[in-house]
PDB file of C-alpha atoms and ligand atoms in Angstrom:
ATOM      1  CA  LEU A  72     128.298  65.437  87.341  1.00 94.00           C
ATOM      2  CA  LEU A  73     128.524  62.571  90.002  1.00 94.00           C
ATOM      3  CA  SER A  74     125.755  60.116  90.035  1.00 94.00           C
ATOM      4  CA  ASP A  75     125.103  56.874  91.706  1.00 92.00           C
ATOM      5  CA  GLY A  76     121.449  56.986  90.590  1.00 90.00           C
ATOM      6  CA  GLU A  77     119.750  58.392  93.581  1.00 90.00           C
ATOM      7  CA  GLN A  78     122.189  61.172  94.050  1.00 93.00           C
ATOM      8  CA  ARG A  79     123.361  63.985  92.235  1.00 95.00           C
ATOM      9  CA  VAL A  80     126.236  66.276  93.125  1.00 96.00           C
ATOM     10  CA  LEU A  81     127.271  68.556  90.562  1.00 97.00           C
ATOM     11  CA  VAL A  82     131.119  70.074  90.751  1.00 97.00           C
ATOM     12  CA  ASP A  83     131.449  73.357  89.707  1.00 98.00           C
ATOM     13  CA  CYS A  84     128.757  75.117  87.256  1.00 97.00           C
ATOM     14  CA  GLY A  85     130.800  77.296  84.956  1.00 96.00           C
ATOM     15  CA  LEU A  86     130.019  79.400  81.912  1.00 95.00           C
ATOM     16  CA  PHE A  87     131.931  78.898  78.538  1.00 93.00           C
ATOM     17  CA  GLN A  88     134.238  82.190  77.615  1.00 89.00           C
ATOM     18  CA  GLY A  89     135.859  83.181  74.733  1.00 86.00           C
ATOM     19  CA  LEU A  90     135.248  82.548  71.169  1.00 86.00           C
ATOM     20  CA  LYS A  91     131.638  82.651  70.193  1.00 86.00           C
ATOM     21  CA  ARG A  92     131.284  79.325  69.016  1.00 88.00           C
ATOM     22  CA  LEU A  93     132.062  78.264  72.561  1.00 89.00           C
ATOM     23  CA  ARG A  94     130.014  80.616  74.143  1.00 88.00           C
ATOM     24  CA  GLN A  95     126.770  79.508  72.000  1.00 89.00           C
ATOM     25  CA  ARG A  96     127.283  76.275  74.276  1.00 92.00           C
ATOM     26  CA  ASN A  97     125.988  78.542  77.143  1.00 92.00           C
ATOM     27  CA  TRP A  98     122.654  78.340  75.554  1.00 91.00           C
ATOM     28  CA  ARG A  99     122.187  74.451  75.321  1.00 92.00           C
ATOM     29  CA  SER A 100     120.287  72.878  77.779  1.00 89.00           C
ATOM     30  CA  LEU A 101     121.608  70.710  80.446  1.00 91.00           C
ATOM     31  CA  PRO A 102     121.496  66.998  80.015  1.00 91.00           C
ATOM     32  CA  VAL A 103     120.058  66.620  83.249  1.00 94.00           C
ATOM     33  CA  LYS A 104     116.824  69.081  85.123  1.00 96.00           C
ATOM     34  CA  PRO A 105     118.182  71.451  87.713  1.00 97.00           C
ATOM     35  CA  SER A 106     116.031  70.305  90.393  1.00 97.00           C
ATOM     36  CA  GLU A 107     117.083  66.763  89.949  1.00 97.00           C
ATOM     37  CA  ILE A 108     120.801  67.656  91.226  1.00 97.00           C
ATOM     38  CA  ASP A 109     121.330  67.530  94.639  1.00 97.00           C
ATOM     39  CA  ALA A 110     124.539  69.619  95.590  1.00 97.00           C
ATOM     40  CA  VAL A 111     126.534  71.534  94.132  1.00 98.00           C
ATOM     41  CA  VAL A 112     130.536  71.912  94.861  1.00 98.00           C
ATOM     42  CA  LEU A 113     132.598  74.426  94.098  1.00 98.00           C
ATOM     43  CA  THR A 114     136.076  74.858  93.480  1.00 98.00           C
ATOM     44  CA  HIS A 115     136.675  78.547  93.222  1.00 98.00           C
ATOM     45  CA  ALA A 116     134.807  81.751  92.128  1.00 97.00           C
ATOM     46  CA  HIS A 117     136.262  82.572  89.022  1.00 95.00           C
ATOM     47  CA  ILE A 118     133.412  82.650  86.409  1.00 95.00           C
ATOM     48  CA  ASP A 119     134.422  79.568  84.123  1.00 95.00           C
ATOM     49  CA  HIS A 120     133.750  77.514  87.244  1.00 97.00           C
ATOM     50  CA  SER A 121     130.387  79.651  89.033  1.00 98.00           C
ATOM     51  CA  GLY A 122     129.097  81.591  86.104  1.00 97.00           C
ATOM     52  CA  TYR A 123     126.477  79.310  84.801  1.00 97.00           C
ATOM     53  CA  LEU A 124     124.876  79.266  88.818  1.00 98.00           C
ATOM     54  CA  PRO A 125     122.211  81.925  87.927  1.00 98.00           C
ATOM     55  CA  ALA A 126     120.384  79.811  85.253  1.00 97.00           C
ATOM     56  CA  LEU A 127     120.946  76.598  87.455  1.00 98.00           C
ATOM     57  CA  VAL A 128     118.950  78.338  90.209  1.00 98.00           C
ATOM     58  CA  ARG A 129     116.724  79.788  88.102  1.00 97.00           C
ATOM     59  CA  ASP A 130     115.691  76.855  86.380  1.00 96.00           C
ATOM     60  CA  GLY A 131     115.035  74.708  89.270  1.00 97.00           C
ATOM     61  CA  PHE A 132     117.971  73.916  91.493  1.00 98.00           C
ATOM     62  CA  ARG A 133     117.165  74.150  94.913  1.00 97.00           C
ATOM     63  CA  GLY A 134     120.366  72.245  96.606  1.00 97.00           C
ATOM     64  CA  PRO A 135     122.947  73.660  98.998  1.00 98.00           C
ATOM     65  CA  ILE A 136     126.436  75.027  96.807  1.00 98.00           C
ATOM     66  CA  TYR A 137     129.146  73.957  98.851  1.00 98.00           C
ATOM     67  CA  CYS A 138     132.392  76.435  98.494  1.00 98.00           C
ATOM     68  CA  THR A 139     135.055  78.137 101.020  1.00 98.00           C
ATOM     69  CA  PRO A 140     134.227  80.945 102.835  1.00 98.00           C
ATOM     70  CA  PRO A 141     136.302  83.673 100.704  1.00 98.00           C
ATOM     71  CA  SER A 142     134.520  82.155  97.544  1.00 98.00           C
ATOM     72  CA  LYS A 143     131.201  82.245  99.401  1.00 98.00           C
ATOM     73  CA  ASP A 144     132.310  86.282  99.451  1.00 97.00           C
ATOM     74  CA  LEU A 145     133.608  86.617  95.859  1.00 97.00           C
ATOM     75  CA  VAL A 146     131.122  84.261  94.077  1.00 98.00           C
ATOM     76  CA  PRO A 147     128.262  87.152  94.347  1.00 97.00           C
ATOM     77  CA  ILE A 148     130.650  89.942  93.379  1.00 96.00           C
ATOM     78  CA  LEU A 149     131.391  88.019  90.061  1.00 96.00           C
ATOM     79  CA  LEU A 150     127.971  86.534  89.436  1.00 97.00           C
ATOM     80  CA  THR A 151     126.311  90.437  89.829  1.00 96.00           C
ATOM     81  CA  ASP A 152     128.822  91.483  87.297  1.00 93.00           C
ATOM     82  CA  SER A 153     128.287  88.791  84.914  1.00 94.00           C
ATOM     83  CA  GLY A 154     124.379  89.349  85.370  1.00 95.00           C
ATOM     84  CA  ARG A 155     124.987  92.908  84.278  1.00 93.00           C
ATOM     85  CA  LEU A 156     127.037  92.205  81.202  1.00 91.00           C
ATOM     86  CA  GLN A 157     124.716  89.598  80.370  1.00 92.00           C
ATOM     87  CA  GLU A 158     122.050  92.312  79.946  1.00 94.00           C
ATOM     88  CA  GLU A 159     124.270  94.731  78.696  1.00 92.00           C
ATOM     89  CA  ASP A 160     125.014  92.324  75.919  1.00 87.00           C
ATOM     90  CA  ALA A 161     121.307  91.501  75.428  1.00 89.00           C
ATOM     91  CA  THR A 162     120.459  95.983  75.440  1.00 89.00           C
ATOM     92  CA  TYR A 163     123.434  96.157  72.632  1.00 87.00           C
ATOM     93  CA  ALA A 164     122.403  93.572  70.434  1.00 85.00           C
ATOM     94  CA  ASN A 165     118.840  94.770  70.512  1.00 86.00           C
ATOM     95  CA  ARG A 166     119.797  98.202  69.673  1.00 86.00           C
ATOM     96  CA  LYS A 167     122.242  97.374  66.855  1.00 83.00           C
ATOM     97  CA  GLY A 168     119.665  94.877  65.496  1.00 79.00           C
ATOM     98  CA  PHE A 169     122.738  92.089  64.919  1.00 74.00           C
ATOM     99  CA  SER A 170     120.798  89.331  67.196  1.00 73.00           C
ATOM    100  CA  LYS A 171     119.451  87.138  65.194  1.00 72.00           C
ATOM    101  CA  HIS A 172     116.800  86.479  68.125  1.00 75.00           C
ATOM    102  CA  ARG A 173     114.282  89.499  68.273  1.00 77.00           C
ATOM    103  CA  PRO A 174     114.240  90.582  71.254  1.00 84.00           C
ATOM    104  CA  ALA A 175     118.018  89.394  71.924  1.00 85.00           C
ATOM    105  CA  LEU A 176     117.425  87.811  75.703  1.00 90.00           C
ATOM    106  CA  PRO A 177     120.291  87.665  78.239  1.00 92.00           C
ATOM    107  CA  LEU A 178     121.407  84.249  79.406  1.00 93.00           C
ATOM    108  CA  TYR A 179     120.326  85.715  83.065  1.00 95.00           C
ATOM    109  CA  THR A 180     119.974  88.612  84.786  1.00 95.00           C
ATOM    110  CA  GLU A 181     121.572  90.478  87.547  1.00 95.00           C
ATOM    111  CA  ASP A 182     118.618  89.601  89.547  1.00 97.00           C
ATOM    112  CA  ASP A 183     119.032  85.757  88.515  1.00 96.00           C
ATOM    113  CA  ALA A 184     122.679  86.234  89.767  1.00 96.00           C
ATOM    114  CA  LYS A 185     121.770  87.764  93.327  1.00 96.00           C
ATOM    115  CA  ARG A 186     119.355  84.827  93.888  1.00 97.00           C
ATOM    116  CA  VAL A 187     122.583  82.348  94.017  1.00 98.00           C
ATOM    117  CA  ALA A 188     124.084  83.971  97.106  1.00 97.00           C
ATOM    118  CA  LYS A 189     121.546  82.247  99.663  1.00 96.00           C
ATOM    119  CA  ARG A 190     122.313  79.319  98.336  1.00 98.00           C
ATOM    120  CA  LEU A 191     125.955  79.317  98.913  1.00 98.00           C
ATOM    121  CA  GLU A 192     127.524  77.577 102.357  1.00 98.00           C
ATOM    122  CA  ALA A 193     130.777  77.987 103.532  1.00 98.00           C
ATOM    123  CA  VAL A 194     133.094  75.461 104.174  1.00 98.00           C
ATOM    124  CA  GLY A 195     136.826  75.773 105.327  1.00 97.00           C
ATOM    125  CA  TYR A 196     139.570  73.520 103.912  1.00 97.00           C
ATOM    126  CA  HIS A 197     140.387  69.911 105.195  1.00 97.00           C
ATOM    127  CA  THR A 198     136.807  69.996 106.486  1.00 97.00           C
ATOM    128  CA  ASP A 199     134.679  67.093 105.137  1.00 96.00           C
ATOM    129  CA  VAL A 200     131.160  67.837 103.924  1.00 96.00           C
ATOM    130  CA  ASP A 201     128.364  64.966 104.205  1.00 95.00           C
ATOM    131  CA  LEU A 202     126.368  64.920 100.640  1.00 92.00           C
ATOM    132  CA  GLY A 203     124.461  61.760 101.695  1.00 89.00           C
ATOM    133  CA  SER A 204     126.206  58.909 100.232  1.00 90.00           C
ATOM    134  CA  TRP A 205     129.260  61.411  98.870  1.00 94.00           C
ATOM    135  CA  THR A 206     131.795  62.826 101.138  1.00 96.00           C
ATOM    136  CA  CYS A 207     133.610  65.863  99.911  1.00 96.00           C
ATOM    137  CA  ARG A 208     136.560  68.080 101.347  1.00 97.00           C
ATOM    138  CA  PHE A 209     138.251  71.248 100.076  1.00 98.00           C
ATOM    139  CA  GLU A 210     142.164  71.614  99.886  1.00 97.00           C
ATOM    140  CA  PRO A 211     144.221  74.310  99.097  1.00 97.00           C
ATOM    141  CA  ALA A 212     145.107  74.838  95.383  1.00 97.00           C
ATOM    142  CA  GLY A 213     146.938  78.068  95.355  1.00 95.00           C
ATOM    143  CA  HIS A 214     144.934  79.396  92.624  1.00 94.00           C
ATOM    144  CA  ILE A 215     142.740  82.534  93.905  1.00 94.00           C
ATOM    145  CA  LEU A 216     141.576  83.273  97.243  1.00 96.00           C
ATOM    146  CA  GLY A 217     139.732  80.500  98.571  1.00 97.00           C
ATOM    147  CA  ALA A 218     140.570  78.285  95.603  1.00 97.00           C
ATOM    148  CA  ALA A 219     140.150  74.369  96.220  1.00 98.00           C
ATOM    149  CA  SER A 220     141.055  71.392  94.941  1.00 97.00           C
ATOM    150  CA  LEU A 221     138.337  68.759  95.856  1.00 97.00           C
ATOM    151  CA  THR A 222     138.131  64.735  97.069  1.00 97.00           C
ATOM    152  CA  ILE A 223     134.952  63.576  96.689  1.00 97.00           C
ATOM    153  CA  THR A 224     134.438  59.957  98.217  1.00 96.00           C
ATOM    154  CA  TRP A 225     131.916  57.057  97.603  1.00 94.00           C
ATOM    155  CA  GLU A 226     131.642  54.169  99.357  1.00 93.00           C
ATOM    156  CA  GLY A 227     135.542  54.246  99.645  1.00 93.00           C
ATOM    157  CA  THR A 228     136.218  55.183  95.886  1.00 96.00           C
ATOM    158  CA  ARG A 229     137.981  58.525  95.611  1.00 97.00           C
ATOM    159  CA  PHE A 230     137.560  61.410  93.151  1.00 97.00           C
ATOM    160  CA  LEU A 231     140.103  63.904  93.104  1.00 97.00           C
ATOM    161  CA  PHE A 232     139.286  67.273  91.008  1.00 97.00           C
ATOM    162  CA  SER A 233     142.371  69.138  91.099  1.00 96.00           C
ATOM    163  CA  GLY A 234     140.466  72.948  90.165  1.00 96.00           C
ATOM    164  CA  ASP A 235     142.515  75.279  89.214  1.00 95.00           C
ATOM    165  CA  LEU A 236     146.103  75.199  90.354  1.00 93.00           C
ATOM    166  CA  GLY A 237     148.485  77.619  91.155  1.00 91.00           C
ATOM    167  CA  ARG A 238     152.304  77.989  91.254  1.00 88.00           C
ATOM    168  CA  ASP A 239     154.150  77.160  93.861  1.00 89.00           C
ATOM    169  CA  ASP A 240     156.023  80.761  94.290  1.00 87.00           C
ATOM    170  CA  ALA A 241     152.752  83.240  93.719  1.00 88.00           C
ATOM    171  CA  PRO A 242     153.013  86.217  96.059  1.00 88.00           C
ATOM    172  CA  LEU A 243     149.751  86.608  97.697  1.00 93.00           C
ATOM    173  CA  ILE A 244     148.713  82.474  97.149  1.00 95.00           C
ATOM    174  CA  PRO A 245     150.072  79.941  99.681  1.00 96.00           C
ATOM    175  CA  PRO A 246     151.391  76.965  97.269  1.00 96.00           C
ATOM    176  CA  PRO A 247     148.710  74.057  96.660  1.00 96.00           C
ATOM    177  CA  GLU A 248     148.811  71.216  98.913  1.00 96.00           C
ATOM    178  CA  SER A 249     149.070  67.769  98.402  1.00 92.00           C
ATOM    179  CA  PRO A 250     145.730  66.019  98.204  1.00 88.00           C
ATOM    180  CA  PRO A 251     145.242  62.471  99.350  1.00 89.00           C
ATOM    181  CA  PRO A 252     145.569  59.682  97.546  1.00 94.00           C
ATOM    182  CA  ALA A 253     142.761  59.238  94.638  1.00 97.00           C
ATOM    183  CA  ASP A 254     141.120  56.263  92.882  1.00 98.00           C
ATOM    184  CA  TRP A 255     140.126  58.754  89.658  1.00 97.00           C
ATOM    185  CA  VAL A 256     142.108  62.309  89.180  1.00 97.00           C
ATOM    186  CA  VAL A 257     140.056  65.093  86.893  1.00 96.00           C
ATOM    187  CA  MET A 258     142.971  67.677  86.028  1.00 93.00           C
ATOM    188  CA  GLU A 259     142.819  70.983  84.825  1.00 89.00           C
ATOM    189  CA  GLY A 260     145.547  71.392  82.232  1.00 85.00           C
ATOM    190  CA  THR A 261     145.323  75.297  81.076  1.00 80.00           C
ATOM    191  CA  TYR A 262     149.148  75.556  81.408  1.00 78.00           C
ATOM    192  CA  GLY A 263     149.763  71.521  80.772  1.00 79.00           C
ATOM    193  CA  ASN A 264     151.757  72.506  77.213  1.00 82.00           C
ATOM    194  CA  ARG A 265     153.424  75.471  78.309  1.00 81.00           C
ATOM    195  CA  ASP A 266     156.187  76.252  81.021  1.00 79.00           C
ATOM    196  CA  HIS A 267     156.046  79.031  83.301  1.00 74.00           C
ATOM    197  CA  SER A 268     158.848  81.538  82.395  1.00 75.00           C
ATOM    198  CA  ASP A 269     161.144  82.529  85.634  1.00 74.00           C
ATOM    199  CA  ALA A 270     160.606  86.269  85.061  1.00 77.00           C
ATOM    200  CA  ASP A 271     159.816  88.107  88.522  1.00 83.00           C
ATOM    201  CA  LEU A 272     156.634  89.996  88.459  1.00 84.00           C
ATOM    202  CA  GLU A 273     158.649  93.263  90.746  1.00 87.00           C
ATOM    203  CA  GLU A 274     161.311  93.269  88.853  1.00 89.00           C
ATOM    204  CA  ASN A 275     159.526  93.583  85.173  1.00 91.00           C
ATOM    205  CA  LEU A 276     157.344  95.669  86.282  1.00 93.00           C
ATOM    206  CA  GLY A 277     159.814  98.019  88.484  1.00 94.00           C
ATOM    207  CA  GLU A 278     161.880  98.030  85.254  1.00 95.00           C
ATOM    208  CA  VAL A 279     158.967  99.157  83.053  1.00 95.00           C
ATOM    209  CA  ALA A 280     157.179 101.458  85.722  1.00 95.00           C
ATOM    210  CA  ARG A 281     160.979 103.266  85.967  1.00 95.00           C
ATOM    211  CA  ARG A 282     161.060 103.927  82.549  1.00 95.00           C
ATOM    212  CA  THR A 283     157.784 105.240  82.260  1.00 96.00           C
ATOM    213  CA  LEU A 284     157.535 107.504  85.255  1.00 94.00           C
ATOM    214  CA  GLY A 285     160.965 108.870  84.439  1.00 93.00           C
ATOM    215  CA  ARG A 286     159.640 110.390  81.335  1.00 95.00           C
ATOM    216  CA  GLY A 287     156.856 111.923  82.830  1.00 94.00           C
ATOM    217  CA  GLY A 288     154.496 109.096  82.115  1.00 95.00           C
ATOM    218  CA  VAL A 289     151.313 107.488  83.241  1.00 95.00           C
ATOM    219  CA  LEU A 290     151.383 103.638  83.683  1.00 94.00           C
ATOM    220  CA  MET A 291     148.364 101.798  82.894  1.00 94.00           C
ATOM    221  CA  VAL A 292     148.053  98.025  83.894  1.00 94.00           C
ATOM    222  CA  PRO A 293     145.424  96.120  82.602  1.00 93.00           C
ATOM    223  CA  ALA A 294     144.850  93.192  85.039  1.00 91.00           C
ATOM    224  CA  PHE A 295     141.879  90.685  86.341  1.00 89.00           C
ATOM    225  CA  ALA A 296     140.053  91.654  88.841  1.00 88.00           C
ATOM    226  CA  VAL A 297     140.502  88.592  90.999  1.00 89.00           C
ATOM    227  CA  GLY A 298     143.698  87.859  91.905  1.00 89.00           C
ATOM    228  CA  ARG A 299     145.934  89.438  89.310  1.00 89.00           C
ATOM    229  CA  SER A 300     145.175  92.880  90.460  1.00 92.00           C
ATOM    230  CA  GLN A 301     145.793  92.520  93.844  1.00 93.00           C
ATOM    231  CA  ALA A 302     149.151  90.603  92.983  1.00 92.00           C
ATOM    232  CA  ILE A 303     149.857  93.910  90.711  1.00 93.00           C
ATOM    233  CA  LEU A 304     148.737  96.359  93.571  1.00 94.00           C
ATOM    234  CA  TYR A 305     151.377  94.486  96.155  1.00 94.00           C
ATOM    235  CA  ALA A 306     154.035  94.492  93.495  1.00 94.00           C
ATOM    236  CA  VAL A 307     153.666  97.985  93.454  1.00 94.00           C
ATOM    237  CA  TYR A 308     153.461  98.649  97.009  1.00 94.00           C
ATOM    238  CA  GLN A 309     156.704  96.772  97.842  1.00 93.00           C
ATOM    239  CA  LEU A 310     158.642  98.540  94.953  1.00 95.00           C
ATOM    240  CA  ILE A 311     157.310 101.955  96.246  1.00 95.00           C
ATOM    241  CA  ASP A 312     158.049 100.396  99.884  1.00 93.00           C
ATOM    242  CA  GLY A 313     161.846  99.462  99.048  1.00 94.00           C
ATOM    243  CA  GLY A 314     162.416 102.789  97.360  1.00 94.00           C
ATOM    244  CA  GLU A 315     162.766 101.159  93.913  1.00 93.00           C
ATOM    245  CA  LEU A 316     160.155 103.775  92.632  1.00 94.00           C
ATOM    246  CA  PRO A 317     159.184 107.137  93.647  1.00 93.00           C
ATOM    247  CA  GLU A 318     155.800 107.770  95.604  1.00 92.00           C
ATOM    248  CA  VAL A 319     153.581 108.377  93.018  1.00 93.00           C
ATOM    249  CA  PRO A 320     149.679 108.054  93.299  1.00 94.00           C
ATOM    250  CA  VAL A 321     148.373 104.438  92.937  1.00 94.00           C
ATOM    251  CA  TYR A 322     144.959 104.085  91.451  1.00 94.00           C
ATOM    252  CA  LEU A 323     142.696 101.203  91.302  1.00 93.00           C
ATOM    253  CA  ASN A 324     139.887 101.301  88.469  1.00 90.00           C
ATOM    254  CA  SER A 325     137.211  98.644  89.000  1.00 87.00           C
ATOM    255  CA  PRO A 326     134.290  98.545  91.259  1.00 87.00           C
ATOM    256  CA  MET A 327     134.770  94.848  91.372  1.00 89.00           C
ATOM    257  CA  ALA A 328     138.501  94.622  91.949  1.00 90.00           C
ATOM    258  CA  ILE A 329     137.675  96.941  94.713  1.00 89.00           C
ATOM    259  CA  ASP A 330     135.539  94.844  96.491  1.00 91.00           C
ATOM    260  CA  VAL A 331     137.431  91.854  95.639  1.00 91.00           C
ATOM    261  CA  THR A 332     140.556  93.617  97.681  1.00 91.00           C
ATOM    262  CA  LYS A 333     138.769  94.670 100.446  1.00 90.00           C
ATOM    263  CA  LEU A 334     137.981  90.429 101.119  1.00 94.00           C
ATOM    264  CA  TYR A 335     142.077  90.292 101.414  1.00 93.00           C
ATOM    265  CA  VAL A 336     141.290  91.715 104.591  1.00 91.00           C
ATOM    266  CA  ARG A 337     138.738  89.451 105.880  1.00 93.00           C
ATOM    267  CA  HIS A 338     139.916  86.428 104.622  1.00 96.00           C
ATOM    268  CA  ALA A 339     143.617  86.975 106.137  1.00 93.00           C
ATOM    269  CA  ALA A 340     143.917  83.412 106.637  1.00 94.00           C
ATOM    270  CA  TYR A 341     143.713  82.458 103.007  1.00 96.00           C
ATOM    271  CA  HIS A 342     146.791  84.451 101.689  1.00 96.00           C
ATOM    272  CA  ARG A 343     150.530  84.936 102.683  1.00 95.00           C
ATOM    273  CA  LEU A 344     149.836  88.670 104.043  1.00 94.00           C
ATOM    274  CA  THR A 345     149.120  90.009 107.627  1.00 93.00           C
ATOM    275  CA  VAL A 346     146.175  91.878 108.198  1.00 90.00           C
ATOM    276  CA  GLU A 347     148.469  94.734 108.827  1.00 91.00           C
ATOM    277  CA  GLU A 348     150.472  94.114 105.346  1.00 91.00           C
ATOM    278  CA  CYS A 349     147.015  94.180 103.407  1.00 90.00           C
ATOM    279  CA  ARG A 350     146.620  97.400 104.848  1.00 89.00           C
ATOM    280  CA  GLN A 351     149.772  98.649 104.207  1.00 89.00           C
ATOM    281  CA  ALA A 352     149.763  97.341 100.743  1.00 89.00           C
ATOM    282  CA  PHE A 353     146.066  98.148  99.640  1.00 91.00           C
ATOM    283  CA  GLY A 354     145.253 100.942 101.778  1.00 88.00           C
ATOM    284  CA  ARG A 355     147.319 103.713 100.076  1.00 84.00           C
ATOM    285  CA  VAL A 356     145.683 102.891  97.051  1.00 89.00           C
ATOM    286  CA  ARG A 357     142.955 105.383  95.625  1.00 90.00           C
ATOM    287  CA  LEU A 358     139.723 103.787  94.283  1.00 86.00           C
ATOM    288  CA  VAL A 359     137.662 104.610  91.612  1.00 86.00           C
ATOM    289  CA  ARG A 360     134.275 103.657  91.155  1.00 80.00           C
ATOM    290  CA  SER A 361     132.673 105.994  88.641  1.00 70.00           C
ATOM    291  CA  VAL A 362     133.088 105.823  85.176  1.00 63.00           C
ATOM    292  CA  GLU A 363     133.296 109.799  85.315  1.00 60.00           C
ATOM    293  CA  ARG A 364     136.157 110.002  87.519  1.00 60.00           C
ATOM    294  CA  ALA A 365     138.185 106.863  85.953  1.00 59.00           C
ATOM    295  CA  ASN A 366     138.079 109.379  82.451  1.00 60.00           C
ATOM    296  CA  SER A 367     139.140 111.979  84.172  1.00 56.00           C
TER     297      SER A 367
HETATM  298 ZN1   ZN K 555     140.220  80.056  87.824  1.00 67.46          ZN
END
């Protein structure tokens, strides 16, 4: 949260995910009233950066939420799913009786999540957004579709929020751009203590897929719905197109991943593929939305 005493701007508004002791932090009240925050700026759509927005809006936030055009389309998809999961978790806890709260309540509901959409305002990369005494600007961060680093300027002082950063050589998303010089940097550190391996996705996947298909098997790949699913589908398409794999049917079994994949066509300027390449790569995938078909 940035404040100059008069205006308050919140950078990202995520959920804690993972271990229970981390998730419990989602239930703590914020140190500031949501109604006193003037604007939110969002680096990207992932839930650990956007997932608290439904609670923020429900609890009184009435300002704009600035994000890039792909994020504006992605956020409602991810939040609706998150709201549904919160409700399912509460229902499950009530049925099994393992919560100490009676009844266990969801952190927020699917309806709360749907109310976020109308506060989202899309702004492209390299465009100044006037937030009163603050100005903010998105630059490509190379992470997922529409992900941005954020420079916020206040009276000549520049604050840079890296957001999650991607790699230079990702197959679908262009590399991060060098941001303008800054006085303060707030940096993500997910891979700060590790080296990425040089392993090639297509090569590794091709090897496993050939071995599995060769013995009449079915290759199942668990993948995150946003970003990873599309990268894997594209790799599979290239392997089939290049004759490295036989023409086997490819299924995408996730309503959320299906919705996200369709956004790649709409936001072709935000990734490396042309609209035609998207249609080629994703068009042949058979989409499975229902649980019944997924089980068959
Ligand atoms: Zn992320």
